[in-house]
Short mmCIF file of the C-alpha atoms (twelve columns), coordinates in Angstrom:
data_MODEL
# 
_entry.id   MODEL 
# 
loop_
_atom_site.group_PDB 
_atom_site.id 
_atom_site.type_symbol 
_atom_site.label_atom_id 
_atom_site.label_alt_id 
_atom_site.label_comp_id 
_atom_site.label_asym_id 
_atom_site.label_seq_id 
_atom_site.Cartn_x 
_atom_site.Cartn_y 
_atom_site.Cartn_z 
_atom_site.pdbx_PDB_model_num 
ATOM 1   C CA . MET A 1   0.000   0.000  0.000   1 
ATOM 2   C CA . ASP A 2   1.453   3.355  -1.046  1 
ATOM 3   C CA . LEU A 3   -0.607  5.758  1.087   1 
ATOM 4   C CA . LYS A 4   2.527   6.982  2.833   1 
ATOM 5   C CA . ASN A 5   3.477   8.742  -0.416  1 
ATOM 6   C CA . ILE A 6   0.273   10.775 -0.493  1 
ATOM 7   C CA . LYS A 7   0.930   14.489 0.076   1 
ATOM 8   C CA . LEU A 8   -2.665  15.777 -0.069  1 
ATOM 9   C CA . PHE A 9   -5.816  14.066 1.193   1 
ATOM 10  C CA . LEU A 10  -9.128  15.288 -0.212  1 
ATOM 11  C CA . LEU A 11  -11.768 14.432 2.357   1 
ATOM 12  C CA . ASP A 12  -15.493 14.181 1.958   1 
ATOM 13  C CA . MET A 13  -17.243 15.234 5.170   1 
ATOM 14  C CA . ASP A 14  -20.776 13.844 5.672   1 
ATOM 15  C CA . GLY A 15  -20.498 10.075 5.900   1 
ATOM 16  C CA . THR A 16  -16.680 10.154 5.964   1 
ATOM 17  C CA . ILE A 17  -15.479 12.392 8.818   1 
ATOM 18  C CA . TYR A 18  -18.799 12.807 10.587  1 
ATOM 19  C CA . LEU A 19  -22.490 12.074 10.243  1 
ATOM 20  C CA . ASP A 20  -24.686 15.088 10.842  1 
ATOM 21  C CA . ASP A 21  -23.193 16.480 14.091  1 
ATOM 22  C CA . GLU A 22  -21.398 13.355 15.320  1 
ATOM 23  C CA . LEU A 23  -17.710 12.756 14.619  1 
ATOM 24  C CA . PHE A 24  -16.690 9.248  13.631  1 
ATOM 25  C CA . ASP A 25  -14.187 7.496  15.886  1 
ATOM 26  C CA . GLY A 26  -10.658 8.185  14.670  1 
ATOM 27  C CA . SER A 27  -11.387 11.335 12.665  1 
ATOM 28  C CA . LEU A 28  -9.449  13.669 14.959  1 
ATOM 29  C CA . ASP A 29  -6.585  11.191 15.325  1 
ATOM 30  C CA . PHE A 30  -6.357  10.797 11.552  1 
ATOM 31  C CA . LEU A 31  -6.172  14.573 11.002  1 
ATOM 32  C CA . GLU A 32  -3.654  14.974 13.825  1 
ATOM 33  C CA . LYS A 33  -1.356  12.406 12.218  1 
ATOM 34  C CA . LEU A 34  -1.578  14.213 8.892   1 
ATOM 35  C CA . ARG A 35  -0.505  17.449 10.567  1 
ATOM 36  C CA . LYS A 36  2.393   15.737 12.368  1 
ATOM 37  C CA . GLN A 37  3.607   14.391 9.032   1 
ATOM 38  C CA . ASN A 38  3.180   17.777 7.335   1 
ATOM 39  C CA . LYS A 39  0.640   16.309 4.939   1 
ATOM 40  C CA . GLN A 40  -2.123  18.568 3.649   1 
ATOM 41  C CA . TYR A 41  -5.860  17.995 3.718   1 
ATOM 42  C CA . ILE A 42  -8.824  19.710 2.099   1 
ATOM 43  C CA . PHE A 43  -12.452 19.006 2.927   1 
ATOM 44  C CA . LEU A 44  -14.073 18.520 -0.466  1 
ATOM 45  C CA . THR A 45  -17.845 18.506 -0.291  1 
ATOM 46  C CA . ASN A 46  -20.696 18.354 -2.777  1 
ATOM 47  C CA . ASN A 47  -23.059 19.839 -0.197  1 
ATOM 48  C CA . SER A 48  -23.799 23.292 -1.585  1 
ATOM 49  C CA . SER A 49  -26.438 24.152 1.019   1 
ATOM 50  C CA . LYS A 50  -23.745 25.717 3.207   1 
ATOM 51  C CA . SER A 51  -20.930 28.185 2.565   1 
ATOM 52  C CA . LYS A 52  -17.262 27.674 3.366   1 
ATOM 53  C CA . THR A 53  -17.754 29.855 6.448   1 
ATOM 54  C CA . ASP A 54  -20.632 27.638 7.610   1 
ATOM 55  C CA . TYR A 55  -18.428 24.580 7.211   1 
ATOM 56  C CA . LEU A 56  -15.531 26.228 8.993   1 
ATOM 57  C CA . ASN A 57  -17.765 27.017 11.957  1 
ATOM 58  C CA . LYS A 58  -19.090 23.455 12.019  1 
ATOM 59  C CA . LEU A 59  -15.621 21.905 11.791  1 
ATOM 60  C CA . ASN A 60  -14.282 24.125 14.559  1 
ATOM 61  C CA . LYS A 61  -17.309 23.265 16.720  1 
ATOM 62  C CA . LEU A 62  -16.401 19.595 16.253  1 
ATOM 63  C CA . GLN A 63  -12.838 20.422 17.401  1 
ATOM 64  C CA . ILE A 64  -11.419 19.938 13.893  1 
ATOM 65  C CA . GLN A 65  -8.522  22.242 13.057  1 
ATOM 66  C CA . ALA A 66  -9.274  23.969 9.768   1 
ATOM 67  C CA . SER A 67  -9.214  27.315 7.982   1 
ATOM 68  C CA . THR A 68  -10.992 28.473 4.847   1 
ATOM 69  C CA . GLU A 69  -8.036  27.129 2.804   1 
ATOM 70  C CA . ASN A 70  -8.982  23.629 4.001   1 
ATOM 71  C CA . ILE A 71  -12.508 23.809 2.550   1 
ATOM 72  C CA . PHE A 72  -13.696 23.525 -1.057  1 
ATOM 73  C CA . THR A 73  -17.396 23.155 -1.825  1 
ATOM 74  C CA . SER A 74  -19.337 22.510 -5.020  1 
ATOM 75  C CA . GLY A 75  -20.795 25.996 -4.541  1 
ATOM 76  C CA . MET A 76  -17.310 27.488 -4.690  1 
ATOM 77  C CA . ALA A 77  -16.544 25.366 -7.752  1 
ATOM 78  C CA . MET A 78  -19.744 26.677 -9.374  1 
ATOM 79  C CA . GLY A 79  -18.618 30.258 -8.781  1 
ATOM 80  C CA . ILE A 80  -15.253 29.529 -10.403 1 
ATOM 81  C CA . TYR A 81  -16.920 27.705 -13.309 1 
ATOM 82  C CA . LEU A 82  -19.371 30.547 -13.988 1 
ATOM 83  C CA . ASN A 83  -16.605 33.146 -13.945 1 
ATOM 84  C CA . LYS A 84  -14.503 31.070 -16.326 1 
ATOM 85  C CA . ASN A 85  -17.244 30.177 -18.799 1 
ATOM 86  C CA . TYR A 86  -20.171 32.602 -18.371 1 
ATOM 87  C CA . ILE A 87  -18.731 35.807 -16.985 1 
ATOM 88  C CA . ASN A 88  -21.367 38.475 -16.210 1 
ATOM 89  C CA . LYS A 89  -24.245 36.255 -17.377 1 
ATOM 90  C CA . LYS A 90  -27.554 36.572 -15.514 1 
ATOM 91  C CA . VAL A 91  -28.172 33.640 -13.165 1 
ATOM 92  C CA . TYR A 92  -31.327 32.416 -11.418 1 
ATOM 93  C CA . LEU A 93  -30.511 30.349 -8.332  1 
ATOM 94  C CA . VAL A 94  -32.456 27.499 -6.788  1 
ATOM 95  C CA . GLY A 95  -30.436 27.283 -3.599  1 
ATOM 96  C CA . THR A 96  -30.040 28.332 -0.005  1 
ATOM 97  C CA . LYS A 97  -29.220 31.810 1.230   1 
ATOM 98  C CA . ALA A 98  -25.758 30.495 2.090   1 
ATOM 99  C CA . LEU A 99  -25.155 29.422 -1.529  1 
ATOM 100 C CA . GLU A 100 -26.495 32.764 -2.720  1 
ATOM 101 C CA . ASN A 101 -23.962 34.576 -0.546  1 
ATOM 102 C CA . GLU A 102 -21.199 32.224 -1.717  1 
ATOM 103 C CA . LEU A 103 -21.908 33.006 -5.371  1 
ATOM 104 C CA . LYS A 104 -22.055 36.718 -4.623  1 
ATOM 105 C CA . GLU A 105 -18.476 36.466 -3.330  1 
ATOM 106 C CA . TYR A 106 -17.557 35.429 -6.873  1 
ATOM 107 C CA . ASN A 107 -19.509 38.444 -8.222  1 
ATOM 108 C CA . ILE A 108 -22.113 36.253 -9.926  1 
ATOM 109 C CA . ASN A 109 -24.989 38.320 -11.345 1 
ATOM 110 C CA . LEU A 110 -27.993 36.763 -9.570  1 
ATOM 111 C CA . VAL A 111 -31.437 37.789 -10.865 1 
ATOM 112 C CA . GLN A 112 -35.082 36.874 -10.334 1 
ATOM 113 C CA . GLU A 113 -36.285 37.350 -13.931 1 
ATOM 114 C CA . ASN A 114 -35.016 36.709 -17.465 1 
ATOM 115 C CA . PRO A 115 -31.869 34.772 -16.555 1 
ATOM 116 C CA . GLU A 116 -29.506 33.255 -19.093 1 
ATOM 117 C CA . ILE A 117 -28.573 30.457 -16.701 1 
ATOM 118 C CA . VAL A 118 -30.403 28.484 -14.016 1 
ATOM 119 C CA . VAL A 119 -28.215 27.100 -11.226 1 
ATOM 120 C CA . VAL A 120 -29.627 24.437 -8.898  1 
ATOM 121 C CA . GLY A 121 -28.009 23.474 -5.599  1 
ATOM 122 C CA . PHE A 122 -28.886 21.364 -2.570  1 
ATOM 123 C CA . ASP A 123 -31.723 23.643 -1.483  1 
ATOM 124 C CA . ARG A 124 -32.971 22.952 2.042   1 
ATOM 125 C CA . GLU A 125 -35.056 26.129 1.688   1 
ATOM 126 C CA . LEU A 126 -36.805 24.854 -1.442  1 
ATOM 127 C CA . ASN A 127 -40.349 25.904 -2.295  1 
ATOM 128 C CA . TYR A 128 -42.609 25.263 -5.263  1 
ATOM 129 C CA . GLN A 129 -42.278 28.816 -6.570  1 
ATOM 130 C CA . LYS A 130 -38.541 28.289 -7.116  1 
ATOM 131 C CA . LEU A 131 -39.190 25.055 -9.018  1 
ATOM 132 C CA . GLU A 132 -41.861 26.657 -11.187 1 
ATOM 133 C CA . LYS A 133 -39.665 29.611 -12.107 1 
ATOM 134 C CA . ALA A 134 -36.674 27.361 -12.841 1 
ATOM 135 C CA . CYS A 135 -38.802 25.279 -15.210 1 
ATOM 136 C CA . GLU A 136 -40.134 28.382 -16.929 1 
ATOM 137 C CA . PHE A 137 -36.664 29.827 -17.484 1 
ATOM 138 C CA . ILE A 138 -35.223 26.519 -18.737 1 
ATOM 139 C CA . ASP A 139 -38.193 26.066 -21.090 1 
ATOM 140 C CA . ASN A 140 -37.409 29.552 -22.418 1 
ATOM 141 C CA . GLY A 141 -33.829 28.549 -23.223 1 
ATOM 142 C CA . ALA A 142 -31.802 29.200 -20.065 1 
ATOM 143 C CA . ILE A 143 -28.732 26.992 -19.575 1 
ATOM 144 C CA . PHE A 144 -29.300 24.385 -16.831 1 
ATOM 145 C CA . LEU A 145 -26.397 23.956 -14.380 1 
ATOM 146 C CA . ALA A 146 -26.291 22.167 -11.008 1 
ATOM 147 C CA . THR A 147 -23.768 21.946 -8.205  1 
ATOM 148 C CA . ASN A 148 -23.899 18.197 -7.541  1 
ATOM 149 C CA . ILE A 149 -25.499 14.971 -8.682  1 
ATOM 150 C CA . ASP A 150 -26.095 13.475 -5.199  1 
ATOM 151 C CA . TYR A 151 -29.622 12.121 -4.934  1 
ATOM 152 C CA . VAL A 152 -29.715 11.926 -1.135  1 
ATOM 153 C CA . CYS A 153 -27.955 13.462 1.854   1 
ATOM 154 C CA . PRO A 154 -27.310 11.191 4.869   1 
ATOM 155 C CA . ILE A 155 -28.627 12.241 8.280   1 
ATOM 156 C CA . LYS A 156 -28.852 10.559 11.668  1 
ATOM 157 C CA . ASN A 157 -30.279 7.082  12.265  1 
ATOM 158 C CA . LYS A 158 -29.373 5.809  8.764   1 
ATOM 159 C CA . ARG A 159 -31.936 8.134  7.178   1 
ATOM 160 C CA . TYR A 160 -31.630 10.199 4.006   1 
ATOM 161 C CA . ILE A 161 -33.197 13.352 2.606   1 
ATOM 162 C CA . PRO A 162 -33.415 14.519 -1.052  1 
ATOM 163 C CA . ASP A 163 -30.257 16.245 -2.322  1 
ATOM 164 C CA . CYS A 164 -29.529 18.350 -5.407  1 
ATOM 165 C CA . GLY A 165 -29.751 15.429 -7.836  1 
ATOM 166 C CA . SER A 166 -33.288 14.653 -6.702  1 
ATOM 167 C CA . ILE A 167 -34.334 18.287 -7.076  1 
ATOM 168 C CA . CYS A 168 -32.879 18.288 -10.585 1 
ATOM 169 C CA . LYS A 169 -34.843 15.129 -11.422 1 
ATOM 170 C CA . MET A 170 -38.084 17.011 -10.784 1 
ATOM 171 C CA . ILE A 171 -37.011 19.838 -13.097 1 
ATOM 172 C CA . THR A 172 -35.782 17.398 -15.753 1 
ATOM 173 C CA . THR A 173 -39.074 15.498 -15.624 1 
ATOM 174 C CA . ALA A 174 -40.971 18.747 -16.212 1 
ATOM 175 C CA . THR A 175 -38.657 20.251 -18.869 1 
ATOM 176 C CA . SER A 176 -36.987 17.225 -20.505 1 
ATOM 177 C CA . LYS A 177 -33.673 19.096 -19.998 1 
ATOM 178 C CA . GLU A 178 -30.684 17.573 -18.193 1 
ATOM 179 C CA . PRO A 179 -28.314 19.785 -16.173 1 
ATOM 180 C CA . LYS A 180 -24.550 19.939 -16.401 1 
ATOM 181 C CA . PHE A 181 -23.194 19.045 -12.958 1 
ATOM 182 C CA . ILE A 182 -20.083 20.829 -11.690 1 
ATOM 183 C CA . GLY A 183 -19.264 18.979 -8.454  1 
ATOM 184 C CA . LYS A 184 -18.281 15.369 -7.891  1 
ATOM 185 C CA . PRO A 185 -18.118 13.054 -9.879  1 
ATOM 186 C CA . GLU A 186 -16.913 15.592 -12.466 1 
ATOM 187 C CA . PRO A 187 -13.137 16.108 -12.143 1 
ATOM 188 C CA . ASP A 188 -13.306 19.927 -12.106 1 
ATOM 189 C CA . MET A 189 -12.960 20.387 -8.338  1 
ATOM 190 C CA . ILE A 190 -9.888  18.147 -8.068  1 
ATOM 191 C CA . ASN A 191 -8.304  19.566 -11.221 1 
ATOM 192 C CA . ILE A 192 -8.563  23.074 -9.772  1 
ATOM 193 C CA . ILE A 193 -6.803  21.857 -6.611  1 
ATOM 194 C CA . LYS A 194 -4.134  19.988 -8.601  1 
ATOM 195 C CA . GLU A 195 -3.251  23.208 -10.365 1 
ATOM 196 C CA . GLN A 196 -3.280  25.283 -7.180  1 
ATOM 197 C CA . TYR A 197 -0.988  22.878 -5.286  1 
ATOM 198 C CA . ASN A 198 1.131   21.794 -8.271  1 
ATOM 199 C CA . LEU A 199 0.748   18.097 -7.405  1 
ATOM 200 C CA . ARG A 200 0.600   14.983 -9.551  1 
ATOM 201 C CA . GLY A 201 -2.332  12.580 -9.381  1 
ATOM 202 C CA . GLU A 202 -0.342  9.901  -7.552  1 
ATOM 203 C CA . GLU A 203 0.379   12.408 -4.761  1 
ATOM 204 C CA . ILE A 204 -3.331  13.000 -4.045  1 
ATOM 205 C CA . ALA A 205 -5.966  10.707 -2.504  1 
ATOM 206 C CA . MET A 206 -9.725  11.214 -2.561  1 
ATOM 207 C CA . VAL A 207 -11.419 9.755  0.541   1 
ATOM 208 C CA . GLY A 208 -15.205 9.419  0.563   1 
ATOM 209 C CA . ASP A 209 -18.226 7.238  1.239   1 
ATOM 210 C CA . ARG A 210 -19.967 7.398  -2.154  1 
ATOM 211 C CA . VAL A 211 -18.799 5.448  -5.167  1 
ATOM 212 C CA . TYR A 212 -20.856 7.427  -7.683  1 
ATOM 213 C CA . THR A 213 -19.578 10.828 -6.525  1 
ATOM 214 C CA . ASP A 214 -16.424 10.725 -4.355  1 
ATOM 215 C CA . ILE A 215 -14.739 7.693  -5.899  1 
ATOM 216 C CA . ALA A 216 -15.881 8.497  -9.432  1 
ATOM 217 C CA . CYS A 217 -14.514 12.035 -9.043  1 
ATOM 218 C CA . GLY A 218 -11.123 10.726 -7.963  1 
ATOM 219 C CA . TYR A 219 -11.145 8.204  -10.797 1 
ATOM 220 C CA . ASN A 220 -12.053 10.874 -13.363 1 
ATOM 221 C CA . ALA A 221 -9.337  13.201 -12.030 1 
ATOM 222 C CA . LYS A 222 -6.776  10.350 -12.018 1 
ATOM 223 C CA . VAL A 223 -5.938  10.402 -8.298  1 
ATOM 224 C CA . LYS A 224 -5.899  7.595  -5.712  1 
ATOM 225 C CA . THR A 225 -9.322  6.684  -4.352  1 
ATOM 226 C CA . ILE A 226 -10.312 5.421  -0.904  1 
ATOM 227 C CA . CYS A 227 -13.875 4.385  -0.079  1 
ATOM 228 C CA . VAL A 228 -15.020 4.177  3.550   1 
ATOM 229 C CA . LEU A 229 -18.122 2.195  4.458   1 
ATOM 230 C CA . SER A 230 -19.258 4.601  7.187   1 
ATOM 231 C CA . GLY A 231 -21.747 6.444  4.969   1 
ATOM 232 C CA . GLU A 232 -23.824 5.573  1.928   1 
ATOM 233 C CA . SER A 233 -21.818 2.955  0.037   1 
ATOM 234 C CA . THR A 234 -21.781 -0.724 0.960   1 
ATOM 235 C CA . MET A 235 -19.777 -3.628 -0.446  1 
ATOM 236 C CA . GLU A 236 -22.850 -4.476 -2.483  1 
ATOM 237 C CA . THR A 237 -22.994 -1.051 -4.144  1 
ATOM 238 C CA . ILE A 238 -19.226 -1.146 -4.740  1 
ATOM 239 C CA . ASN A 239 -19.474 -4.573 -6.374  1 
ATOM 240 C CA . GLN A 240 -22.289 -3.310 -8.594  1 
ATOM 241 C CA . SER A 241 -20.336 -0.217 -9.683  1 
ATOM 242 C CA . ASN A 242 -18.262 -0.066 -12.863 1 
ATOM 243 C CA . ILE A 243 -15.818 2.178  -11.009 1 
ATOM 244 C CA . LYS A 244 -13.852 0.521  -8.209  1 
ATOM 245 C CA . PRO A 245 -11.949 2.348  -5.457  1 
ATOM 246 C CA . ASP A 246 -8.236  1.668  -5.073  1 
ATOM 247 C CA . TYR A 247 -8.788  0.931  -1.378  1 
ATOM 248 C CA . ILE A 248 -11.790 0.081  0.803   1 
ATOM 249 C CA . PHE A 249 -11.943 0.526  4.597   1 
ATOM 250 C CA . ASN A 250 -14.701 0.316  7.177   1 
ATOM 251 C CA . SER A 251 -14.026 3.865  8.390   1 
ATOM 252 C CA . ILE A 252 -11.444 6.645  8.594   1 
ATOM 253 C CA . ILE A 253 -9.894  5.104  11.705  1 
ATOM 254 C CA . ASP A 254 -8.506  2.257  9.572   1 
ATOM 255 C CA . LEU A 255 -6.284  4.671  7.618   1 
ATOM 256 C CA . ILE A 256 -4.313  5.976  10.589  1 
ATOM 257 C CA . ASP A 257 -1.632  3.276  10.637  1 
ATOM 258 C CA . LEU A 258 -1.260  3.341  6.843   1 
ATOM 259 C CA . ILE A 259 -0.354  6.980  6.260   1 
# 
């Protein structure tokens, strides 16, 4: 096993480091060992319902040492993508207030009428009016973008709630239009980080609990992939997937002696 050669660990959060507001055993010890070895870590999340500041506050509340440089969300990736490909275009957002504020930090031109682009995120403040307007704008020719393909978000007691992918399914059913997703499993988020840190794929590991997002993202970006079974994926779902992780562990605690 060559995990000792990894210089940067990209870590999913929900289902990997914690579940809702409960840390998994070994999470703090794992991060402490990374710091002692001068290895870097970035929390890479598809959850666009919160901003990087929200995540920083949550991580610090859980006693996890982190700064804004340790956090990269699909909402942030969306802001970068819009500025690179659709600068100054008018955008209608189906998302939380936190995602709205995140996009405003990237100077995205958010509007309520006549947008050129509709952006959908994991909207825990969703209402029917937002859905109806999104459908109208997409029917009228607006480009359909979304932060992440996740269909569910894990919460306590092995329960799940609808995520961005499920919201997009409703809009797709009504409009017959499919969105372009920016977050995992697309490689964009990891490729941005590769460039920022000037690292090769073999020096980076993606650690997550979902084969179809976390592991697929790492595979598409050509980095090492580690699947933990503490969240959504099971051995059954891994066996059924066309994409296989490089390594499989029960939880983050199993990595401590291998890094």
